[in-house]
Tab-separated table of C-alpha atoms and ligand atoms in Angstrom:
chain	number	residue	atom	x	y	z
V	194	MET	CA	32.403	-27.860	65.234
V	195	ASN	CA	29.260	-26.382	63.356
V	196	GLU	CA	26.914	-29.089	64.905
V	197	GLN	CA	24.688	-29.167	62.102
V	198	ILE	CA	23.329	-32.725	61.134
V	199	ALA	CA	24.152	-34.001	57.728
V	200	THR	CA	22.590	-37.349	56.530
V	201	VAL	CA	24.623	-39.379	53.873
V	202	PHE	CA	22.309	-42.108	52.201
V	203	GLY	CA	24.729	-44.909	51.201
V	204	GLY	CA	27.171	-43.465	53.808
V	205	THR	CA	28.848	-46.921	53.773
V	206	GLY	CA	29.805	-47.217	50.059
V	207	PHE	CA	32.918	-46.412	48.122
V	208	LEU	CA	32.102	-42.860	47.904
V	209	GLY	CA	29.709	-42.543	50.935
V	210	ARG	CA	32.227	-43.516	53.393
V	211	ARG	CA	34.504	-40.837	52.254
V	212	VAL	CA	31.963	-38.307	51.950
V	213	VAL	CA	30.798	-39.134	55.880
V	214	ARG	CA	34.558	-38.535	56.914
V	215	ALA	CA	34.676	-35.303	54.665
V	216	LEU	CA	31.850	-33.828	56.506
V	217	ALA	CA	32.575	-34.928	59.578
V	218	THR	CA	36.058	-33.381	59.407
V	219	ALA	CA	34.225	-30.232	58.281
V	220	GLY	CA	32.540	-30.327	61.555
V	221	TYR	CA	29.120	-31.749	60.613
V	222	ARG	CA	27.348	-34.516	62.821
V	223	VAL	CA	26.951	-37.130	60.497
V	224	ARG	CA	24.166	-39.914	60.208
V	225	VAL	CA	25.667	-42.763	58.072
V	226	ALA	CA	22.120	-44.041	56.445
V	227	ALA	CA	22.444	-47.621	55.059
V	228	ARG	CA	20.911	-51.103	55.363
V	229	HIS	CA	23.968	-52.067	57.410
V	230	PRO	CA	25.408	-49.164	58.823
V	231	GLU	CA	27.812	-50.809	61.122
V	232	ASP	CA	29.839	-52.324	58.012
V	233	VAL	CA	32.175	-49.305	58.322
V	234	ASP	CA	34.533	-48.650	61.036
V	235	PHE	CA	33.952	-44.977	61.668
V	236	SER	CA	35.086	-45.454	65.619
V	237	ASP	CA	38.044	-42.802	65.198
V	238	ILE	CA	35.221	-40.079	64.659
V	239	LYS	CA	32.571	-41.887	66.693
V	240	ASP	CA	31.690	-38.638	68.501
V	241	GLN	CA	30.256	-37.308	65.368
V	242	ILE	CA	28.810	-40.317	63.979
V	243	ALA	CA	25.246	-41.589	63.911
V	244	PRO	CA	24.667	-45.040	62.428
V	245	VAL	CA	21.054	-45.227	61.134
V	246	ALA	CA	19.782	-48.360	59.558
V	247	VAL	CA	17.666	-47.634	56.513
V	248	ASP	CA	16.610	-48.971	53.332
V	249	ILE	CA	15.673	-46.129	51.004
V	250	ARG	CA	12.355	-48.450	49.726
V	251	ASN	CA	11.137	-47.581	53.395
V	252	GLU	CA	9.446	-44.191	53.501
V	253	ARG	CA	9.356	-44.140	57.465
V	254	ARG	CA	13.027	-44.855	57.561
V	255	VAL	CA	14.161	-42.157	55.150
V	256	THR	CA	11.958	-39.848	56.786
V	257	GLU	CA	13.485	-40.651	60.401
V	258	ALA	CA	16.998	-40.219	58.426
V	259	VAL	CA	16.418	-36.756	57.382
V	260	SER	CA	14.600	-35.554	60.403
V	261	GLY	CA	16.534	-32.426	61.537
V	262	SER	CA	19.146	-32.067	58.915
V	263	VAL	CA	20.398	-29.505	56.899
V	264	PHE	CA	21.996	-31.264	54.283
V	265	ALA	CA	21.268	-34.543	52.463
V	266	VAL	CA	23.267	-36.703	50.007
V	267	ASN	CA	22.067	-39.757	48.065
V	268	ALA	CA	25.185	-41.837	47.404
V	269	VAL	CA	23.252	-45.197	47.425
V	270	SER	CA	24.090	-47.440	44.542
V	271	LEU	CA	22.807	-50.610	42.718
V	272	TYR	CA	24.923	-51.874	39.616
V	273	VAL	CA	22.873	-55.346	39.365
V	274	GLU	CA	19.212	-55.854	39.656
V	275	ARG	CA	17.996	-58.773	42.188
V	276	GLY	CA	14.475	-59.517	42.953
V	277	ASP	CA	12.807	-56.523	44.510
V	278	LEU	CA	16.008	-54.422	44.247
V	279	THR	CA	15.651	-52.998	40.784
V	280	PHE	CA	17.140	-49.846	39.112
V	281	ASP	CA	13.686	-48.437	39.287
V	282	THR	CA	13.113	-49.136	43.173
V	283	ILE	CA	16.472	-47.719	43.942
V	284	HIS	CA	17.648	-45.367	41.337
V	285	VAL	CA	14.158	-43.680	40.637
V	286	LYS	CA	11.372	-44.483	43.416
V	287	GLY	CA	14.287	-44.408	46.289
V	288	ALA	CA	16.081	-41.175	44.905
V	289	GLU	CA	12.681	-39.492	44.775
V	290	ARG	CA	11.513	-40.801	48.167
V	291	ILE	CA	14.819	-39.323	49.768
V	292	ALA	CA	14.207	-35.925	47.777
V	293	ARG	CA	10.691	-35.733	48.646
V	294	CYS	CA	10.920	-36.693	52.503
V	295	ALA	CA	13.975	-34.435	52.520
V	296	ARG	CA	11.629	-31.491	51.346
V	297	ALA	CA	9.118	-32.171	53.528
V	298	ALA	CA	11.542	-32.465	56.518
V	299	GLY	CA	13.015	-28.875	55.640
V	300	VAL	CA	16.570	-30.304	54.645
V	301	ASP	CA	18.068	-27.000	53.348
V	302	ARG	CA	20.404	-28.827	50.622
V	303	LEU	CA	20.398	-32.037	48.803
V	304	VAL	CA	23.250	-33.449	46.572
V	305	HIS	CA	21.972	-36.379	44.552
V	306	ILE	CA	24.585	-38.504	43.068
V	307	SER	CA	24.306	-39.888	39.537
V	308	GLY	CA	26.833	-40.589	36.923
V	309	LEU	CA	28.324	-38.971	33.719
V	310	GLY	CA	26.656	-39.916	30.589
V	311	VAL	CA	23.046	-40.361	31.837
V	312	ASP	CA	20.905	-40.532	29.015
V	313	GLU	CA	16.847	-41.108	29.245
V	314	HIS	CA	17.351	-42.784	25.500
V	315	SER	CA	20.260	-44.874	26.441
V	316	PRO	CA	19.784	-48.762	25.593
V	317	SER	CA	20.991	-49.502	29.081
V	318	LYS	CA	18.441	-49.825	31.418
V	319	PHE	CA	20.883	-48.583	34.263
V	320	ILE	CA	21.469	-45.386	32.408
V	321	ARG	CA	18.023	-44.752	31.482
V	322	ALA	CA	16.809	-45.349	35.170
V	323	ARG	CA	19.600	-42.661	36.387
V	324	ALA	CA	18.254	-40.047	33.807
V	325	ARG	CA	14.708	-40.552	35.338
V	326	GLY	CA	16.205	-40.588	38.801
V	327	GLU	CA	17.461	-37.176	37.990
V	328	GLN	CA	14.115	-35.841	36.676
V	329	VAL	CA	12.169	-37.160	39.562
V	330	VAL	CA	14.481	-35.915	42.190
V	331	CYS	CA	14.519	-32.514	40.892
V	332	ASN	CA	10.961	-32.132	40.558
V	333	ALA	CA	10.528	-33.173	44.336
V	334	PHE	CA	13.138	-31.016	45.694
V	335	GLU	CA	13.421	-28.191	43.172
V	336	ARG	CA	17.103	-26.763	44.481
V	337	ALA	CA	18.820	-30.144	44.571
V	338	THR	CA	22.060	-30.484	42.974
V	339	LEU	CA	23.113	-33.220	40.888
V	340	VAL	CA	26.671	-34.514	40.683
V	341	ARG	CA	27.683	-36.700	38.105
V	342	PRO	CA	31.159	-38.159	38.616
V	343	SER	CA	33.010	-39.994	35.927
V	344	VAL	CA	34.568	-43.593	37.049
V	345	MET	CA	35.949	-43.497	40.631
V	346	PHE	CA	39.275	-44.858	41.529
V	347	GLY	CA	40.847	-44.749	45.114
V	348	SER	CA	42.494	-47.333	47.208
V	349	ASP	CA	40.087	-49.698	47.436
V	350	ASP	CA	38.152	-49.315	44.201
V	351	ALA	CA	36.723	-51.757	41.740
V	352	PHE	CA	38.122	-49.935	38.842
V	353	LEU	CA	41.703	-50.274	39.153
V	354	SER	CA	41.634	-53.600	40.740
V	355	SER	CA	39.824	-54.939	37.956
V	356	LEU	CA	42.491	-53.624	35.475
V	357	LYS	CA	45.192	-55.346	37.562
V	358	THR	CA	43.239	-58.672	37.226
V	359	ALA	CA	42.731	-58.114	33.744
V	360	THR	CA	46.629	-57.511	33.072
V	361	LEU	CA	47.354	-60.862	34.628
V	362	LEU	CA	46.365	-62.468	31.158
V	363	PRO	CA	49.259	-62.487	28.561
V	364	VAL	CA	46.528	-60.971	26.281
V	365	VAL	CA	44.362	-58.324	27.172
V	366	PRO	CA	41.151	-57.939	25.461
V	367	LEU	CA	40.163	-54.155	24.440
V	368	PHE	CA	36.395	-53.075	24.215
V	369	GLY	CA	36.334	-52.494	20.398
V	370	LYS	CA	39.769	-50.859	19.712
V	371	GLY	CA	40.088	-49.395	23.105
V	372	ASN	CA	39.801	-45.787	21.628
V	373	ASN	CA	36.850	-44.592	23.965
V	374	ARG	CA	37.793	-41.722	26.212
V	375	LEU	CA	37.435	-41.835	30.143
V	376	GLN	CA	38.450	-39.252	32.679
V	377	PRO	CA	38.929	-41.291	35.626
V	378	VAL	CA	38.254	-39.165	38.937
V	379	TYR	CA	39.758	-39.744	42.263
V	380	VAL	CA	37.134	-40.797	44.851
V	381	GLU	CA	38.372	-38.178	47.471
V	382	ASP	CA	37.968	-35.543	45.210
V	383	VAL	CA	34.476	-36.101	44.582
V	384	ALA	CA	33.913	-36.489	48.462
V	385	ALA	CA	35.635	-33.039	48.858
V	386	ALA	CA	33.106	-31.350	45.873
V	387	VAL	CA	30.386	-32.878	48.122
V	388	VAL	CA	31.461	-31.180	51.030
V	389	GLU	CA	32.096	-27.811	49.383
V	390	LEU	CA	28.318	-28.156	47.929
V	391	ALA	CA	27.181	-28.530	51.563
V	392	ARG	CA	28.887	-25.263	52.510
V	393	GLN	CA	27.340	-23.509	49.432
V	394	ALA	CA	24.005	-22.315	50.993
V	395	GLY	CA	23.219	-20.184	47.828
V	396	GLY	CA	24.599	-22.863	45.050
V	397	GLN	CA	21.688	-25.261	44.817
V	398	GLY	CA	19.937	-26.442	41.798
V	399	GLN	CA	23.082	-27.028	39.616
V	400	VAL	CA	24.636	-29.824	37.767
V	401	PHE	CA	28.302	-30.796	38.260
V	402	GLU	CA	30.076	-32.976	35.969
V	403	LEU	CA	33.362	-34.231	38.066
V	404	GLY	CA	36.070	-35.722	35.822
V	405	GLY	CA	39.998	-36.193	36.960
V	406	GLY	CA	42.629	-34.190	35.633
V	407	SER	CA	43.439	-36.057	32.801
V	408	VAL	CA	41.461	-37.582	30.038
V	409	TYR	CA	42.770	-40.933	28.475
V	410	THR	CA	41.446	-43.881	26.089
V	411	TYR	CA	40.659	-47.261	27.610
V	412	ARG	CA	43.827	-48.509	26.041
V	413	GLN	CA	46.124	-45.882	27.359
V	414	VAL	CA	44.624	-46.336	30.770
V	415	LEU	CA	45.593	-49.910	30.382
V	416	GLN	CA	49.073	-48.873	29.134
V	417	VAL	CA	49.503	-46.620	32.231
V	418	VAL	CA	48.376	-49.317	34.485
V	419	MET	CA	50.848	-51.969	33.054
V	420	SER	CA	53.605	-49.645	33.085
V	421	HIS	CA	53.120	-48.924	36.632
V	422	LEU	CA	52.794	-52.844	37.809
V	423	GLY	CA	55.709	-53.435	35.338
V	424	ARG	CA	53.766	-55.992	33.095
V	425	ARG	CA	54.115	-56.164	29.322
V	426	ARG	CA	51.186	-57.544	27.801
V	427	VAL	CA	49.594	-57.697	24.434
V	428	LEU	CA	46.584	-55.720	24.010
V	429	LEU	CA	43.750	-57.142	21.727
V	430	PRO	CA	40.667	-55.385	20.021
V	431	VAL	CA	37.505	-57.391	20.382
V	432	PRO	CA	34.528	-56.488	18.636
V	433	PHE	CA	31.627	-55.509	20.666
V	434	THR	CA	29.572	-58.074	19.068
V	435	LEU	CA	31.687	-60.489	20.822
V	436	TRP	CA	31.533	-58.950	24.054
V	437	ARG	CA	27.828	-58.440	24.041
V	438	LEU	CA	27.628	-62.646	23.408
V	439	LEU	CA	29.877	-62.909	26.526
V	440	VAL	CA	27.809	-60.688	28.539
V	441	ALA	CA	24.729	-62.489	27.766
V	442	THR	CA	26.443	-65.791	29.171
V	443	LEU	CA	28.053	-63.844	32.259
V	444	SER	CA	24.290	-62.258	33.073
V	445	LEU	CA	23.635	-66.026	34.391
V	446	MET	CA	26.278	-65.499	37.320
V	447	PRO	CA	24.751	-63.795	40.255
V	448	ASN	CA	27.629	-61.294	40.403
V	449	PRO	CA	28.975	-60.839	36.682
V	450	PRO	CA	32.245	-59.065	36.425
V	451	LEU	CA	30.732	-57.319	33.246
V	452	THR	CA	27.202	-56.229	32.959
V	453	ARG	CA	25.267	-55.323	29.600
V	454	ASP	CA	25.157	-51.562	31.392
V	455	GLN	CA	28.913	-51.548	31.679
V	456	LEU	CA	29.358	-52.510	28.278
V	457	VAL	CA	26.930	-49.912	26.935
V	458	LEU	CA	29.346	-47.477	28.807
V	459	MET	CA	32.468	-48.470	27.307
V	460	GLN	CA	30.934	-48.037	23.830
V	461	SER	CA	30.966	-44.147	24.103
V	462	ASP	CA	33.095	-41.371	25.603
V	463	ASN	CA	32.656	-40.912	29.198
V	464	MET	CA	34.129	-37.134	29.819
V	465	VAL	CA	33.135	-34.108	31.191
V	466	GLY	CA	30.783	-31.722	28.861
V	467	GLU	CA	32.428	-28.804	27.576
V	468	ASN	CA	29.764	-26.310	29.107
V	469	ALA	CA	29.208	-28.196	32.771
V	470	LYS	CA	30.064	-27.018	35.688
V	471	THR	CA	33.165	-28.856	37.238
V	472	PHE	CA	35.841	-28.962	39.900
V	473	ALA	CA	36.916	-25.741	38.882
V	474	ASP	CA	33.699	-23.976	39.772
V	475	LEU	CA	34.295	-25.187	43.206
V	476	GLY	CA	37.735	-24.236	43.906
V	477	ILE	CA	39.026	-28.004	43.268
V	478	ASP	CA	42.111	-29.133	41.294
V	479	PRO	CA	41.368	-32.609	40.743
V	480	TYR	CA	43.995	-35.326	40.762
V	481	SER	CA	44.782	-37.387	37.529
V	482	LEU	CA	45.142	-41.192	37.577
V	483	GLU	CA	48.691	-41.079	37.057
V	484	ASP	CA	49.256	-38.679	40.384
V	485	LEU	CA	47.954	-41.419	42.553
V	486	LEU	CA	48.799	-44.669	41.214
V	487	ASP	CA	51.447	-45.836	44.047
V	488	GLU	CA	48.867	-44.680	46.775
V	489	CYS	CA	45.841	-46.325	44.869
V	490	LEU	CA	47.523	-49.673	43.079
V	491	PRO	CA	50.564	-50.420	45.451
V	492	THR	CA	52.925	-52.691	43.274
V	493	ASN	CA	53.947	-54.935	46.299
V	494	SER	CA	50.229	-55.907	47.069
V	495	GLY	CA	48.700	-59.244	45.400
D	188	NAP	N1	32.044	-46.183	41.667
D	188	NAP	C1	31.896	-45.476	40.777
D	188	NAP	O1	32.955	-45.217	39.822
D	188	NAP	C2	30.937	-44.448	40.379
D	188	NAP	C3	31.142	-43.743	39.172
D	188	NAP	C4	30.139	-42.921	38.879
D	188	NAP	C5	28.928	-43.134	39.615
D	188	NAP	N2	28.609	-43.466	40.834
D	188	NAP	C6	27.487	-43.162	41.428
D	188	NAP	O2	28.074	-42.988	42.723
D	188	NAP	C7	27.208	-43.141	43.846
D	188	NAP	C8	27.844	-44.328	45.091
D	188	NAP	O3	28.590	-45.271	44.265
D	188	NAP	P1	29.498	-46.221	44.905
D	188	NAP	O4	30.250	-46.924	43.914
D	188	NAP	O5	30.218	-45.499	46.093
D	188	NAP	O6	28.532	-47.603	45.814
D	188	NAP	P2	28.706	-48.651	46.600
D	188	NAP	O7	29.989	-48.642	47.066
D	188	NAP	O8	28.097	-49.661	46.076
D	188	NAP	O9	27.864	-48.435	47.813
D	188	NAP	C9	26.348	-48.282	47.737
D	188	NAP	C10	25.858	-47.877	49.144
D	188	NAP	O10	24.394	-47.564	49.337
D	188	NAP	C11	23.829	-48.567	49.949
D	188	NAP	N3	22.620	-49.223	49.748
D	188	NAP	C12	22.482	-50.016	48.993
D	188	NAP	N4	21.211	-50.416	48.744
D	188	NAP	C13	20.599	-49.425	49.613
D	188	NAP	C14	19.135	-49.693	50.072
D	188	NAP	N5	18.299	-50.104	49.477
D	188	NAP	N6	18.912	-48.606	51.272
D	188	NAP	C15	19.804	-47.864	51.560
D	188	NAP	N7	21.336	-48.213	51.359
D	188	NAP	C16	21.516	-48.857	50.346
D	188	NAP	C17	25.173	-49.470	50.707
D	188	NAP	O11	24.864	-50.012	51.997
D	188	NAP	P3	24.264	-51.226	52.328
D	188	NAP	O12	24.633	-52.278	51.613
D	188	NAP	O13	24.505	-51.697	54.046
D	188	NAP	O14	22.792	-50.654	52.137
D	188	NAP	C18	26.244	-48.535	50.531
D	188	NAP	O15	26.678	-47.764	51.299
D	188	NAP	C19	25.994	-44.144	43.028
D	188	NAP	O16	25.066	-43.417	42.728
D	188	NAP	C20	26.898	-44.713	41.851
D	188	NAP	O17	26.142	-45.010	40.614
D	188	NAP	C21	29.879	-44.206	41.019
């Protein structure tokens, strides 16, 4: 065991809990930093885990969480704004706070999880905040590494389970004609990449775009999922103007199943850029969605 301390903000999340496990396997002592750090059962690796209750809006708590760490990861997310929890407080100010406190505490390496398609001019408030977040993190911690995953899938994900639900309908609506391209990435591959970045003491200050082994159109993703589940459904193109009306109505719900920001993402391709650093630069051969459907979307479950 290397006995070095790593802090994972958002360490109970879909990605964060895999990062915690992968870092523990690599020998780190891991601080699981979240508002409810006991939400995930890490009892099998409890000797290497320290839960730390932190809200990243609280400077003192963030400082305590990074004190003595060599490596920190920000895998905190917020997809829907609620009250004080806004894209600005979490993805910009919170991200900046983690970077600044990590720098002040002498943390050697910081990985900031962002997302493919960040764009400061996007019509989506979420995507604009992610772009600003990247900028403020790099200003506060010059050699921070930015990791931009594509949409992630795994055994308990939101992506495949929402597609599974959508294919219960006799007619499945497409976003436009369903021709936008995606590169779904296995969440465990992204966690492995983060651990590789923890090891690379010299390789900081870079941007990695992480996509899975295959690119699909949204229509193809649905076809792959339907064929796996043994469901035959009609795929119906639906213009984005109709989707926008639907999303405006759904926005009245506390947990809308589709947000305006997700709709913006579905209007363009979401793939790794041609000149980006990616899994290949970390010696990782990423899985494709089809490789893991049996594991991530069992046909005998609900
Ligand atoms: N999921 C995807 O397909 C996808 C794709 C591309 C990029 N990403 C990015 O990957 C990152 C991780 O996403 P995810 O889907 O794994 O997120 P997630 O499952 O929603 O987990 C979010 C984590 O953040 C913690 N958190 C939320 N608000 C917090 C706060 N104020 N202070 C401290 N901790 C807080 C949560 O724990 P508590 O609630 O206990 O605080 C939880 O541990 C995000 O940056 C996301 O944008 C995700």
